[in-house]
Coordinates of C-alpha atoms and ligand atoms in Angstrom, one line a residue:
M1 CA 126.5 130.0 120.8
Q2 CA 129.8 128.4 119.9
S3 CA 131.9 128.7 122.9
A4 CA 134.1 125.6 123.8
M5 CA 135.8 123.9 126.7
A6 CA 139.5 123.5 126.6
K7 CA 139.2 120.1 124.9
E8 CA 136.0 120.6 123.0
N9 CA 135.8 121.0 119.4
P10 CA 134.0 124.4 118.9
S11 CA 131.8 123.0 116.0
E12 CA 130.7 120.1 118.2
R13 CA 129.4 122.0 121.1
Q14 CA 126.3 122.6 119.3
A15 CA 125.3 120.8 116.2
A16 CA 122.2 123.0 115.8
P17 CA 122.9 126.7 116.7
A18 CA 120.9 127.9 119.6
F19 CA 118.2 130.5 118.7
Q20 CA 116.1 132.9 120.6
G21 CA 113.3 130.6 121.4
D22 CA 115.4 127.5 122.2
T23 CA 115.3 127.6 125.9
D24 CA 117.0 124.3 126.6
Q25 CA 120.1 125.5 124.5
L26 CA 120.1 128.8 126.5
L27 CA 119.9 126.9 129.9
N28 CA 122.9 125.0 128.8
A29 CA 124.9 128.3 128.4
R30 CA 128.2 128.4 130.2
I31 CA 128.1 131.3 132.7
V32 CA 131.1 132.5 134.5
I33 CA 130.9 134.6 137.7
V34 CA 134.0 136.6 138.9
D35 CA 133.6 138.2 142.3
D36 CA 135.8 138.4 145.4
E37 CA 132.8 137.7 147.6
P38 CA 131.9 133.9 147.4
T39 CA 128.6 134.6 148.9
T40 CA 127.5 136.9 146.1
M41 CA 128.5 134.3 143.7
E42 CA 126.6 131.5 145.4
V43 CA 123.4 133.6 145.7
V44 CA 123.5 134.5 142.0
K45 CA 124.1 130.9 141.1
A46 CA 121.4 129.7 143.3
Y47 CA 118.8 132.0 141.8
L48 CA 119.9 131.0 138.3
E49 CA 119.8 127.3 139.1
E50 CA 116.3 127.7 140.0
T51 CA 115.4 128.8 136.6
G52 CA 117.3 125.8 135.2
Y53 CA 120.8 127.1 134.4
R54 CA 123.2 124.4 135.0
N55 CA 126.6 125.3 133.6
F56 CA 128.6 127.6 136.0
V57 CA 132.3 128.5 136.7
L58 CA 132.9 130.7 139.9
I59 CA 136.2 132.6 140.1
E60 CA 137.2 134.3 143.3
D61 CA 140.7 135.1 142.4
S62 CA 140.3 137.7 139.5
S63 CA 144.1 137.4 138.8
R64 CA 143.2 133.9 137.4
A65 CA 140.1 135.0 135.6
L66 CA 141.4 135.8 132.1
A67 CA 143.2 132.4 131.8
T68 CA 140.0 130.6 132.8
L69 CA 137.9 132.5 130.5
E70 CA 140.4 131.7 127.6
R71 CA 140.0 128.0 128.5
Q72 CA 136.3 127.9 129.2
R73 CA 135.1 130.3 126.4
P74 CA 131.8 131.0 128.3
D75 CA 128.7 132.3 126.9
L76 CA 128.2 135.0 129.6
L77 CA 130.3 136.7 132.2
L78 CA 128.9 138.2 135.4
L79 CA 131.6 140.6 136.7
D80 CA 132.1 142.3 139.9
L81 CA 134.0 145.8 139.6
K82 CA 135.7 146.3 142.9
M83 CA 138.0 143.5 143.5
P84 CA 141.7 143.5 144.8
Q85 CA 144.4 142.7 142.6
V86 CA 142.8 142.7 139.2
S87 CA 139.8 145.0 139.2
G88 CA 136.6 144.4 137.1
F89 CA 137.7 147.3 134.9
D90 CA 141.1 145.8 134.2
L91 CA 139.5 142.4 133.3
L92 CA 137.0 144.1 131.1
R93 CA 139.7 146.0 129.3
D94 CA 141.6 142.8 128.7
I95 CA 138.6 140.9 127.6
R96 CA 137.8 143.5 124.9
L97 CA 141.4 143.4 123.6
H98 CA 141.5 139.7 123.5
P99 CA 141.0 138.3 120.0
K100 CA 138.8 135.5 121.1
L101 CA 136.9 137.0 123.9
N102 CA 136.1 140.5 122.6
H103 CA 132.5 139.6 121.8
L104 CA 131.8 138.1 125.2
P105 CA 128.7 139.6 126.8
V106 CA 129.7 141.0 130.3
I107 CA 127.0 142.0 132.8
I108 CA 128.4 144.1 135.7
L109 CA 127.4 143.2 139.2
T110 CA 127.6 146.5 140.9
S111 CA 126.5 147.7 144.4
S112 CA 128.1 151.0 143.3
S113 CA 125.6 153.8 142.9
D114 CA 128.4 155.7 141.5
N115 CA 127.4 156.7 137.8
Q116 CA 131.0 157.4 137.1
D117 CA 131.9 153.7 137.5
K118 CA 129.1 152.7 135.4
L119 CA 130.0 155.0 132.7
Q120 CA 133.4 153.9 132.8
A121 CA 132.4 150.2 132.5
L122 CA 130.1 151.1 129.6
D123 CA 133.0 152.8 127.8
L124 CA 135.0 149.7 128.3
G125 CA 132.2 147.6 126.6
A126 CA 129.9 146.3 129.4
T127 CA 126.8 144.9 128.0
D128 CA 124.5 145.4 131.0
F129 CA 124.3 146.1 134.7
L130 CA 122.9 144.3 137.7
A131 CA 122.4 145.9 141.2
K132 CA 124.0 144.2 144.3
P133 CA 122.8 142.7 146.5
V134 CA 121.1 140.4 144.0
D135 CA 118.3 139.0 146.2
S136 CA 116.3 142.2 145.9
S137 CA 116.4 142.1 142.1
E138 CA 115.8 138.4 141.4
L139 CA 113.5 138.9 138.4
Q140 CA 115.8 141.4 137.0
L141 CA 118.7 138.9 137.2
Q142 CA 116.6 136.3 135.3
L143 CA 115.6 138.7 132.6
R144 CA 118.9 140.2 132.1
V145 CA 120.6 137.0 131.9
R146 CA 118.0 135.5 129.5
N147 CA 118.0 138.5 127.1
T148 CA 121.9 138.9 127.1
L149 CA 122.1 135.1 126.2
A150 CA 119.4 135.0 123.6
A151 CA 121.0 138.1 122.0
K152 CA 124.4 136.2 121.9
A153 CA 122.8 133.1 120.5
Y154 CA 121.2 135.1 117.8
Q155 CA 124.4 136.9 117.1
D156 CA 126.4 133.6 117.0
R157 CA 124.0 132.2 114.6
L158 CA 124.5 135.1 112.3
T159 CA 128.1 135.1 112.8
F160 CA 128.9 131.4 112.6
Y161 CA 126.3 129.7 110.4
D162 CA 125.5 130.0 106.6
P163 CA 121.9 130.7 106.4
L164 CA 121.4 128.9 103.1
T165 CA 122.8 125.4 104.0
Q166 CA 122.7 125.7 107.7
L167 CA 126.3 124.6 107.7
P168 CA 128.9 126.3 110.0
N169 CA 130.7 128.9 108.1
R170 CA 134.3 130.1 107.5
H171 CA 134.6 131.7 111.2
L172 CA 133.6 128.5 112.9
F173 CA 135.7 126.5 110.4
M174 CA 138.7 128.5 111.3
E175 CA 138.2 127.9 114.9
S176 CA 137.5 124.3 114.6
L177 CA 140.7 123.8 112.5
D178 CA 142.7 125.7 115.1
W179 CA 141.3 123.3 117.7
G180 CA 141.8 120.3 115.6
L181 CA 145.4 121.0 114.8
T182 CA 146.1 121.8 118.6
S183 CA 144.5 118.5 119.7
A184 CA 146.3 116.6 116.8
R185 CA 149.5 118.0 118.2
D186 CA 148.9 117.3 121.8
D187 CA 147.5 113.8 121.3
E188 CA 150.0 112.9 118.4
E189 CA 147.1 112.3 116.0
K190 CA 146.6 112.7 112.4
L191 CA 144.2 115.2 110.8
A192 CA 143.1 115.8 107.2
L193 CA 141.5 118.9 105.7
L194 CA 139.6 118.5 102.5
C195 CA 138.7 121.5 100.4
I196 CA 136.0 120.8 97.9
E197 CA 134.8 122.9 95.1
L198 CA 131.9 122.1 92.8
D199 CA 133.6 122.5 89.3
Q200 CA 130.9 123.9 87.2
F201 CA 129.0 125.8 90.0
D202 CA 129.6 129.5 88.8
K203 CA 128.7 128.6 85.2
I204 CA 125.5 127.0 86.2
R205 CA 124.5 129.6 88.5
D206 CA 125.2 132.3 85.7
T207 CA 123.1 130.4 83.2
M208 CA 120.3 129.1 85.5
G209 CA 120.0 131.8 88.0
L210 CA 120.7 132.4 91.6
L211 CA 117.9 130.3 92.9
A212 CA 119.1 127.3 91.0
G213 CA 122.5 127.9 92.4
D214 CA 121.0 127.9 96.0
E215 CA 119.2 124.7 95.2
I216 CA 122.3 122.9 94.0
L217 CA 124.2 123.9 97.2
R218 CA 121.4 122.7 99.2
Q219 CA 121.2 119.4 97.6
F220 CA 125.0 118.8 97.6
T221 CA 125.0 119.8 101.3
L222 CA 122.5 116.9 101.9
R223 CA 124.7 114.5 99.9
F224 CA 127.9 115.5 101.7
Q225 CA 126.3 115.1 105.1
K226 CA 125.1 111.7 104.1
V227 CA 128.7 110.6 103.0
V228 CA 130.1 112.0 106.3
K229 CA 127.6 110.2 108.4
G230 CA 128.3 107.0 106.5
I231 CA 132.0 107.1 106.9
D232 CA 133.0 104.0 108.8
M233 CA 136.4 103.4 107.2
M234 CA 136.3 100.0 108.5
G235 CA 136.8 101.1 112.1
R236 CA 139.7 103.3 111.2
M237 CA 138.1 106.5 112.1
E238 CA 136.2 107.4 115.2
V239 CA 132.8 108.7 114.3
D240 CA 130.4 110.1 116.5
E241 CA 127.1 112.1 116.2
Y242 CA 129.0 115.3 115.9
V243 CA 130.8 114.4 112.7
P244 CA 128.2 116.1 110.4
V245 CA 129.2 119.6 111.8
N246 CA 132.7 119.0 110.7
L247 CA 131.5 120.0 107.3
F248 CA 131.6 123.7 106.5
R249 CA 130.6 126.0 103.7
L250 CA 133.2 128.7 103.0
D251 CA 131.7 130.6 100.2
G252 CA 130.4 130.1 96.6
G253 CA 130.6 126.4 95.8
V254 CA 133.4 125.9 98.3
F255 CA 133.1 123.4 101.1
T256 CA 135.7 122.2 103.7
L257 CA 135.7 119.0 105.7
I258 CA 137.9 118.3 108.8
L259 CA 138.6 114.7 109.5
H260 CA 139.9 114.2 112.9
R261 CA 141.9 111.2 114.2
I262 CA 142.6 109.6 110.9
H263 CA 144.7 106.5 110.8
S264 CA 146.5 107.3 107.7
E265 CA 146.3 109.5 104.5
R266 CA 144.5 106.7 102.8
D267 CA 141.4 107.5 105.0
A268 CA 141.3 110.9 103.6
A269 CA 141.6 109.6 100.2
S270 CA 138.7 107.2 100.7
V271 CA 136.5 110.0 102.0
A272 CA 137.4 112.2 98.9
A273 CA 136.5 109.2 96.6
C274 CA 133.2 108.8 98.4
L275 CA 132.5 112.5 98.0
L276 CA 133.3 112.4 94.4
E277 CA 131.2 109.5 93.9
A278 CA 128.2 111.3 95.7
I279 CA 128.5 114.3 93.6
R280 CA 128.6 112.3 90.3
S281 CA 125.0 111.0 90.5
V282 CA 122.6 113.1 88.5
L283 CA 121.1 116.2 90.1
L284 CA 117.6 117.4 89.2
V285 CA 117.1 121.1 89.4
K286 CA 114.3 123.1 87.8
N287 CA 113.5 119.9 85.7
T288 CA 117.0 119.9 84.4
E289 CA 119.2 117.0 84.8
L290 CA 122.6 118.1 85.8
Y291 CA 125.9 116.2 86.0
L292 CA 128.4 117.7 88.1
T293 CA 131.9 117.1 89.3
A294 CA 134.2 118.6 92.0
S295 CA 137.8 119.2 92.7
I296 CA 139.2 118.3 96.0
G297 CA 142.4 119.3 97.7
I298 CA 143.7 117.5 100.8
A299 CA 146.2 118.7 103.2
T300 CA 147.1 116.5 106.2
Y301 CA 148.9 117.0 109.5
P302 CA 151.5 116.1 110.4
M303 CA 152.8 115.6 106.9
E304 CA 152.2 119.3 106.7
E305 CA 152.9 121.5 109.7
G306 CA 151.6 125.0 109.9
D307 CA 148.6 127.0 111.4
S308 CA 145.1 126.8 110.3
H309 CA 145.5 129.5 107.6
F310 CA 148.5 127.7 106.1
M311 CA 146.6 124.3 106.1
L312 CA 143.7 126.0 104.3
Q313 CA 145.9 127.5 101.8
L314 CA 147.6 124.1 101.0
A315 CA 144.3 122.3 100.6
S316 CA 143.0 125.1 98.6
S317 CA 145.8 125.3 96.2
A318 CA 145.8 121.5 95.8
K319 CA 142.0 121.9 94.9
D320 CA 142.7 124.7 92.5
H321 CA 145.4 122.6 90.7
V322 CA 142.9 119.8 90.4
K323 CA 140.4 122.2 88.9
A324 CA 143.0 123.7 86.5
N325 CA 143.6 120.2 85.2
G326 CA 139.9 119.5 84.4
G327 CA 138.5 118.7 87.9
G328 CA 136.5 115.6 89.0
T329 CA 139.2 114.2 91.2
F330 CA 141.2 114.8 94.2
Q331 CA 144.9 115.6 95.1
F332 CA 147.1 115.9 98.2
S333 CA 149.0 119.0 98.8
S334 CA 152.1 117.1 99.6
R335 CA 154.2 116.1 96.5
R336 CA 155.4 112.9 98.3
I337 CA 151.9 111.6 99.0
N338 CA 150.7 112.6 95.6
T339 CA 153.4 110.6 93.9
Q340 CA 152.7 107.6 96.1
Y341 CA 148.9 107.8 95.2
Q342 CA 149.6 108.4 91.5
Q343 CA 151.8 105.2 91.5
R344 CA 149.3 103.3 93.5
L345 CA 146.4 104.4 91.2
S346 CA 148.2 103.4 88.1
L347 CA 149.3 100.0 89.7
E348 CA 145.7 99.4 90.7
A349 CA 144.4 100.1 87.3
R350 CA 147.1 97.7 85.8
L351 CA 146.4 95.1 88.5
R352 CA 142.8 94.9 87.4
K353 CA 144.0 93.7 84.1
T354 CA 146.7 91.2 85.1
L355 CA 144.5 88.1 84.9
D356 CA 143.3 88.8 81.4
R357 CA 146.8 89.6 80.2
N358 CA 148.5 86.7 81.9
E359 CA 150.9 88.8 83.6
L360 CA 150.8 86.8 87.0
K361 CA 153.3 83.9 87.4
I362 CA 154.0 81.6 90.2
Y363 CA 157.4 80.8 91.4
Y364 CA 158.0 77.8 93.6
Q365 CA 160.5 77.4 96.6
P366 CA 161.3 73.9 98.0
K367 CA 160.6 73.0 101.5
V368 CA 163.4 70.7 102.5
E369 CA 163.8 68.1 105.2
V370 CA 166.4 69.3 107.7
Q371 CA 168.0 65.8 108.3
T372 CA 167.9 64.4 104.7
N373 CA 167.9 67.5 102.4
R374 CA 165.0 65.8 100.6
I375 CA 162.4 68.1 99.0
A376 CA 159.2 67.5 100.9
G377 CA 157.2 70.1 99.3
V378 CA 157.1 73.4 97.5
E379 CA 155.5 76.9 98.3
A380 CA 153.9 78.8 95.5
L381 CA 154.8 82.4 95.6
L382 CA 153.1 84.9 93.4
R383 CA 155.0 87.2 90.9
W384 CA 153.6 90.0 88.7
Q385 CA 155.6 90.1 85.5
I386 CA 154.8 93.5 84.2
N387 CA 157.1 93.0 81.1
E388 CA 160.2 91.0 80.1
A389 CA 162.5 92.8 82.4
T390 CA 160.3 93.9 85.4
I391 CA 158.9 91.6 88.1
I392 CA 157.0 93.1 90.9
P393 CA 157.2 91.2 94.3
P394 CA 154.0 90.2 96.0
D395 CA 154.6 92.6 99.0
K396 CA 154.1 95.4 96.6
F397 CA 150.8 94.5 95.1
I398 CA 149.1 91.9 97.4
P399 CA 148.0 94.9 99.7
I400 CA 146.3 96.6 96.8
A401 CA 144.7 93.4 95.7
E402 CA 143.4 93.1 99.2
E403 CA 142.0 96.5 99.5
T404 CA 140.5 96.5 96.1
G405 CA 138.9 92.9 96.5
L406 CA 141.0 91.6 93.6
I407 CA 142.6 89.2 96.0
I408 CA 139.6 86.9 95.6
P409 CA 139.9 86.2 91.9
I410 CA 143.6 86.3 92.2
G411 CA 143.6 83.9 95.0
Q412 CA 141.5 81.5 93.1
W413 CA 143.7 81.9 90.2
V414 CA 146.8 81.0 92.4
M415 CA 145.1 78.0 93.8
G416 CA 144.0 76.7 90.4
E417 CA 147.4 77.3 88.9
A418 CA 149.3 75.6 91.9
C419 CA 147.0 72.5 91.8
R420 CA 147.3 72.2 88.0
Q421 CA 151.0 72.5 88.2
L422 CA 151.4 69.8 90.9
S423 CA 149.3 67.6 88.9
A424 CA 151.4 68.2 85.8
W425 CA 154.7 67.5 87.7
Q426 CA 153.1 64.3 89.1
R427 CA 152.2 63.3 85.6
G428 CA 155.8 64.0 84.7
G429 CA 157.0 61.4 87.2
I430 CA 158.3 63.3 90.2
A431 CA 158.2 61.8 93.8
P432 CA 155.2 62.7 95.8
I433 CA 155.5 66.3 97.3
G434 CA 153.2 68.9 99.0
M435 CA 152.1 72.1 97.5
A436 CA 151.7 75.1 99.7
V437 CA 149.6 78.2 98.9
N438 CA 149.6 81.6 100.8
L439 CA 146.1 83.0 101.8
S440 CA 145.2 86.5 102.9
P441 CA 142.9 87.3 105.7
A442 CA 140.5 88.8 103.0
Q443 CA 140.2 85.5 101.4
F444 CA 138.8 84.1 104.7
Q445 CA 136.2 86.7 104.8
N446 CA 134.7 85.2 101.6
K447 CA 132.2 82.5 102.7
Q448 CA 132.4 80.7 99.5
M449 CA 136.2 80.2 99.7
P450 CA 136.3 76.7 101.2
A451 CA 133.7 75.3 98.8
V452 CA 135.4 77.0 95.9
F453 CA 138.8 75.7 96.9
K454 CA 137.3 72.2 97.3
Q455 CA 136.1 72.3 93.7
I456 CA 139.4 73.6 92.4
V457 CA 141.4 70.8 94.1
K458 CA 138.8 68.2 92.8
N459 CA 139.0 69.4 89.3
S460 CA 142.8 69.2 89.3
G461 CA 142.7 65.6 90.3
I462 CA 145.4 65.9 92.9
S463 CA 144.8 64.6 96.4
P464 CA 143.6 67.3 98.9
Q465 CA 146.1 65.8 101.5
S466 CA 149.0 67.3 99.4
M467 CA 147.7 70.8 99.7
T468 CA 148.7 73.1 102.5
L469 CA 147.3 76.6 102.9
E470 CA 149.6 79.1 104.7
V471 CA 148.0 81.7 106.9
T472 CA 149.5 84.5 109.0
E473 CA 148.9 85.3 112.6
N474 CA 147.3 88.8 111.8
M475 CA 144.5 86.9 110.4
F476 CA 143.2 86.1 113.8
L477 CA 143.0 89.8 114.9
D478 CA 139.1 89.8 114.3
D479 CA 136.2 87.6 113.4
V480 CA 138.2 84.7 114.8
D481 CA 135.3 82.3 115.1
R482 CA 134.1 82.6 111.5
K483 CA 137.7 82.1 110.4
I484 CA 138.3 79.1 112.5
E485 CA 135.0 77.6 111.0
S486 CA 136.4 78.1 107.5
M487 CA 139.5 76.5 108.5
R488 CA 137.7 73.5 109.7
H489 CA 135.8 73.2 106.5
L490 CA 139.1 73.1 104.7
K491 CA 140.6 70.6 107.1
D492 CA 137.6 68.3 106.8
Q493 CA 138.5 68.0 103.2
G494 CA 141.9 66.8 104.0
I495 CA 143.6 70.1 103.2
K496 CA 146.5 71.0 105.7
L497 CA 147.0 74.4 107.3
A498 CA 150.2 76.1 108.2
L499 CA 150.8 79.2 110.4
D500 CA 153.2 81.5 108.3
D501 CA 155.7 84.1 109.7
F502 CA 155.3 82.7 113.4
G503 CA 156.4 84.9 116.0
T504 CA 156.0 88.3 114.4
G505 CA 152.3 89.1 114.7
Y506 CA 149.9 88.4 117.3
S507 CA 151.2 88.1 120.7
S508 CA 148.8 85.7 122.5
L509 CA 149.8 82.0 122.3
S510 CA 146.4 80.9 123.5
Y511 CA 145.0 80.8 120.0
L512 CA 147.5 78.1 119.1
K513 CA 145.5 75.3 120.7
N514 CA 142.3 76.5 119.2
L515 CA 143.4 76.5 115.6
P516 CA 143.2 73.4 113.6
L517 CA 146.9 73.6 112.4
D518 CA 149.4 71.1 111.0
E519 CA 152.5 73.3 110.5
L520 CA 154.3 76.2 112.2
K521 CA 156.6 78.3 110.1
I522 CA 159.1 80.2 112.2
D523 CA 159.7 83.6 110.6
R524 CA 162.9 84.3 108.9
S525 CA 163.6 87.4 111.0
F526 CA 164.6 85.1 113.9
F527 CA 167.4 83.6 111.7
I528 CA 169.1 86.8 110.7
D529 CA 170.8 87.1 114.0
L530 CA 171.0 83.6 115.0
F531 CA 174.7 83.6 115.6
K532 CA 175.1 87.2 116.8
D533 CA 172.4 87.0 119.5
A534 CA 172.0 84.2 121.9
K535 CA 168.4 85.3 122.6
S536 CA 167.4 84.6 118.9
R537 CA 168.8 81.0 119.5
A538 CA 166.8 80.7 122.6
L539 CA 163.6 81.9 120.9
V540 CA 164.0 79.5 117.9
S541 CA 164.8 76.5 120.2
T542 CA 161.7 77.3 122.2
M543 CA 159.5 77.7 119.1
I544 CA 160.7 74.4 117.8
Y545 CA 160.0 72.8 121.2
L546 CA 156.6 74.4 121.4
S547 CA 155.7 73.3 117.8
R548 CA 156.7 69.7 118.5
S549 CA 154.9 69.6 121.7
L550 CA 151.8 70.7 119.9
N551 CA 152.3 67.9 117.4
L552 CA 153.0 70.3 114.6
T553 CA 155.5 70.1 111.7
T554 CA 158.1 72.8 112.3
I555 CA 159.5 74.8 109.3
A556 CA 162.3 77.4 109.4
E557 CA 161.9 80.2 106.9
G558 CA 164.8 82.0 105.3
V559 CA 167.7 79.8 106.0
E560 CA 170.8 81.1 104.1
T561 CA 173.8 79.5 105.7
D562 CA 175.3 76.1 106.6
E563 CA 175.7 77.2 110.2
Q564 CA 172.0 78.1 110.5
L565 CA 171.1 74.6 109.0
S566 CA 173.4 72.7 111.5
F567 CA 171.7 74.5 114.3
L568 CA 168.3 73.4 113.0
K569 CA 169.7 69.9 112.9
K570 CA 170.6 70.0 116.5
S571 CA 167.3 71.5 117.5
A572 CA 165.3 68.9 115.7
C573 CA 163.5 71.2 113.3
D574 CA 161.6 69.1 110.6
L575 CA 161.8 71.3 107.4
Y576 CA 163.5 74.4 106.2
Q577 CA 163.1 76.8 103.4
G578 CA 165.6 79.4 102.1
Y579 CA 168.2 80.7 99.7
L580 CA 170.7 78.1 101.0
F581 CA 168.9 75.3 99.2
S582 CA 167.1 77.3 96.5
R583 CA 165.4 80.7 95.8
P584 CA 161.8 80.5 94.5
L585 CA 162.1 79.2 90.8
P586 CA 160.0 79.2 87.8
P587 CA 158.1 76.0 87.3
D588 CA 160.3 74.4 84.6
E589 CA 163.5 75.1 86.6
L590 CA 161.9 73.5 89.7
F591 CA 160.8 70.5 87.7
E592 CA 164.4 69.8 86.9
M593 CA 165.1 69.7 90.5
L594 CA 162.2 67.4 91.5
L595 CA 163.0 64.8 88.9
P596 CA 164.1 61.5 90.7
A597 CA 167.7 61.7 88.9
N598 CA 168.2 65.0 90.8
G599 CA 166.3 64.2 94.0
Ligands
C2E1 P1 156.0 84.2 102.9 O1 154.8 83.2 102.7 O2 156.5 84.2 104.3 O3 157.0 83.7 101.9 C1 158.4 83.7 102.1 C2 159.0 84.8 101.5 O4 160.4 84.8 102.0 C3 159.2 84.9 100.0 O5 159.1 86.2 99.7 C4 160.5 84.3 99.8 O6 161.1 84.7 98.5 C5 161.4 84.8 100.9 N1 162.6 84.0 101.2 C6 162.5 82.7 101.0 N2 163.8 82.2 101.5 C7 164.4 83.3 101.8 C8 165.8 83.6 102.2 O7 166.6 82.6 102.5 N3 166.2 84.8 102.5 C9 165.3 85.8 102.3 N4 165.8 87.1 102.5 N5 164.1 85.7 101.8 C10 163.7 84.5 101.6 P2 158.0 86.7 98.6 O8 158.0 85.7 97.5 O9 158.5 88.1 98.2 O10 156.8 86.7 99.2 C11 156.5 87.5 100.3 C12 155.1 87.3 100.8 O11 154.0 87.6 99.9 C13 154.9 85.9 101.3 O12 155.6 85.6 102.4 C14 153.4 85.8 101.4 O13 152.9 86.2 102.6 C15 153.0 86.7 100.4 N6 152.5 86.0 99.2 C16 153.2 85.5 98.2 N7 152.5 84.8 97.2 C17 151.1 85.0 97.7 C18 149.8 84.6 97.3 O14 149.7 83.8 96.2 N8 148.8 84.9 98.0 C19 148.9 85.7 99.0 N9 147.8 86.0 99.7 N10 150.0 86.2 99.6 C20 151.2 85.8 98.9
MG2 MG1 154.3 81.6 103.2
MG3 MG1 156.6 83.3 105.8

């Protein structure tokens, strides 16, 4: 049985399709009774409840019946013929014409001994009859209901499930996709449809035979189900026990997967990558080792807008496109997302080689004392120099480095390079300054980080007290205790900690008192409107006051004008950073600035 409630995914209702012998599934069937006499309905219900049925909807007003049936999608309807307003005949006729209700089994409740009525109801598609009053035919009622439901369950199984893989088939897929798109629209959620085809399936089946083909499909179904079960997407997707049935087999070597409630297109890409990985590992069929690949096309809502047929067509043509180009990968149906992904993939591939190729550079931006304009320190800012003319800013590649884990070696390199540079400058005779390095949340996930950093600082010969690590507020969204512990390790070595981009992230201030901080950096967004907006001035003054009260050094970021600087002087801000004093500069240019003659 595959009927569904208003907000219930049709494929979720029953992970395992009900079968004739499966009593519990039968007892769970949804039974609607339409009769203008409430007592009749109550009696029928009471008898059926005695047997164990538990899922009833009673409708007295037959004019509301069709709408309720559409919403409830029951497994069985018990219908009175003689009713005011809409008669049982009318309703039966409407049901048989309804695209989604036309297979609904209908048992007619009739006191009428009029055979003409019965014949007419049969003509209109009644499944069976029950004589009213029901109390005299209790056993008959049980038997008729049970048999009708069992027949429907069997029929549903044949209609909605693929006998080879036991996966729901194209019919149930189309219903689920319809449902998914409607819910996604109603709840403003994102949905992805993956269309998956095993690349060499037809060829292998032709050469190894039909049975081998079946075996391949069964084995891949198991692998796909395992992937779907294992999707955790770092909490980005809601996964429940029903997820496996969101996998469908359409025909031949073609499967589909519906991902409900995804957070971004990237979720769909990750699942596609996992499926491809699962397919790639060797398959043993008839003592032959097979290496297969698949082509996957992905259509996402709301990026694409259309009905279920349109979405399937999009995903399927994206899949065909992959296949025509040799298979073994995935592609989005939207050109825009595809281009983004192509760019991202090539950037990712290049990023993996940056360290070997010496393409990463560090620029340094002075941190300057507000009152004296003396350089108190510098901040190391990473640049990726792809070639002589092209420099990629950190915002473009740090997120990729974070996702791929490359941030760990890159972060260690930055730390090593910044320490080495400071040591070289010191040997070059500059006045003592501090060095600040930015850290991503992902680096704090790495348990070894504090120890590794300690070693790096030690090897460079500089004092740990001259180092500051800058972290952002979004770092404390999860796993706070662990991260605070890592911060304390760093502090114990003498390294200072700054809270970067303050005021833009996490909204709770209570964490400020728990963090072992030394500096607070007010985000540059507050300075953009400083003189257009009195509220920005109020916020900046308050943040400076807050920072002072907590005994922290306050730094203003992104100071571009003299007016901004004089405001900071009046507000007793300690340090500032910004284009007014200097942009981030390559090390040799900054060295010139640091030499005593220029200081
Ligand atoms: P951030 O740490 O807040 O760095 C300040 C950013 O503001 C820098 O951008 C800097 O060039 C820019 N900036 C400074 N003064 C001004 C100004 O007066 N006006 C304007 N419009 N901008 C100014 P950048 O270098 O592009 O860095 C962006 C972000 O990338 C940094 O923000 C930091 O979060 C991250 N980042 C940079 N290097 C690293 C690194 O080595 N590791 C990690 N994990 N993140 C890094
Ligand atoms: Mg910073
Ligand atoms: Mg900042």
